[in-house]
Structure formats: C-alpha cells, structure tokens
C-alpha cells in the first residue's frame, strides 16, 4: 500500500495528469453535469486537488479533499 501512495506523491506524475488537457476537460464536463448546486462533495485521493476545485467551481456547497499521500502537503 505504501508504494501506491508514494507513486502518487511524485509531483511529476501529478503535473503529467493535470496537464493532460483532454483528461482534465472530460473530468470537468462530468463534474459539471453531476453537480447541480449545493452538494457536499468528498474527493478521496485528491492528489493535486484539481477535481475538488472543479467541484467547487461547478457549484458544490462544500468540498472535502482527502489524501493519504504526501502530495497533499504540496497541494496546500
């Protein structure tokens, strides 16, 4: 299990995922379709926090971004 969290703690991997525009756009569209406004969202394994931010921008009332990886400290 430690290997999993250590792998996603790599900032290079986070940068690669965030800079993948088609992937990010697809997530943004799906989140925008799912959030109607006022929801509470939990983003488990948030990493960079991108999906949590997209949920907040889509109108979620409250967003909890949780991660066990050390990347969470870098995302603050």
Short mmCIF file of C-alpha atoms in Angstrom, two decimals:
data_model
loop_
_atom_site.label_atom_id
_atom_site.label_comp_id
_atom_site.label_asym_id
_atom_site.label_seq_id
_atom_site.Cartn_x
_atom_site.Cartn_y
_atom_site.Cartn_z
CA UNK A 1 0.00 0.00 0.00
CA UNK A 2 2.88 2.39 0.74
CA UNK A 3 4.10 2.02 -2.87
CA UNK A 4 0.72 3.21 -4.16
CA UNK A 5 0.77 6.38 -2.06
CA UNK A 6 4.45 7.02 -2.75
CA UNK A 7 3.85 6.73 -6.50
CA UNK A 8 1.10 9.34 -6.48
CA UNK A 9 3.20 11.59 -4.24
CA UNK A 10 5.53 12.24 -7.18
CA UNK A 11 4.97 15.82 -8.35
CA UNK A 12 6.00 14.84 -11.87
CA UNK A 13 3.11 12.38 -12.08
CA UNK A 14 0.69 14.98 -10.70
CA UNK A 15 1.96 17.52 -13.25
CA UNK A 16 1.50 14.99 -16.05
CA UNK A 17 -2.09 14.24 -15.04
CA UNK A 18 -3.05 17.90 -14.59
CA UNK A 19 -1.52 18.91 -17.92
CA UNK A 20 -3.43 16.20 -19.82
CA UNK A 21 -6.00 18.60 -21.30
CA UNK A 22 -8.43 16.01 -22.78
CA UNK A 23 -8.46 14.14 -19.46
CA UNK A 24 -8.98 17.32 -17.43
CA UNK A 25 -11.69 18.56 -19.79
CA UNK A 26 -13.52 15.22 -19.56
CA UNK A 27 -13.43 15.31 -15.76
CA UNK A 28 -14.60 18.93 -15.75
CA UNK A 29 -17.54 18.14 -18.05
CA UNK A 30 -18.58 15.11 -16.00
CA UNK A 31 -18.38 17.04 -12.73
CA UNK A 32 -20.31 19.97 -14.20
CA UNK A 33 -23.03 17.56 -15.31
CA UNK A 34 -23.21 15.84 -11.90
CA UNK A 35 -23.17 18.93 -9.67
CA UNK A 36 -26.48 20.75 -9.68
CA UNK A 37 -25.56 23.19 -6.91
CA UNK A 38 -25.39 22.96 -3.14
CA UNK A 39 -23.98 19.43 -2.84
CA UNK A 40 -21.33 18.30 -0.40
CA UNK A 41 -18.52 16.50 -2.25
CA UNK A 42 -15.74 14.27 -0.95
CA UNK A 43 -12.73 13.86 -3.24
CA UNK A 44 -10.91 10.82 -1.84
CA UNK A 45 -7.36 10.57 -3.12
CA UNK A 46 -7.44 14.20 -4.21
CA UNK A 47 -3.77 14.47 -5.16
CA UNK A 48 -3.33 17.97 -6.56
CA UNK A 49 -6.89 18.88 -5.61
CA UNK A 50 -7.90 19.54 -9.21
CA UNK A 51 -11.14 17.55 -9.08
CA UNK A 52 -12.07 19.13 -5.75
CA UNK A 53 -11.54 22.58 -7.28
CA UNK A 54 -13.62 21.63 -10.31
CA UNK A 55 -16.44 20.51 -7.99
CA UNK A 56 -16.29 23.81 -6.10
CA UNK A 57 -16.33 25.76 -9.37
CA UNK A 58 -19.32 23.71 -10.54
CA UNK A 59 -21.31 24.85 -7.51
CA UNK A 60 -20.70 22.34 -4.73
CA UNK A 61 -21.55 23.96 -1.40
CA UNK A 62 -18.79 22.19 0.50
CA UNK A 63 -15.84 20.12 -0.77
CA UNK A 64 -13.65 17.84 1.33
CA UNK A 65 -10.37 16.93 -0.37
CA UNK A 66 -8.71 13.92 1.30
CA UNK A 67 -5.41 12.26 0.52
CA UNK A 68 -3.04 9.99 2.40
CA UNK A 69 -0.14 10.73 0.05
CA UNK A 70 2.46 13.37 0.86
CA UNK A 71 1.38 15.22 -2.29
CA UNK A 72 -1.43 16.70 -0.20
CA UNK A 73 1.12 18.82 1.66
CA UNK A 74 2.48 20.16 -1.64
CA UNK A 75 -1.04 20.94 -2.87
CA UNK A 76 -1.79 23.19 0.12
#
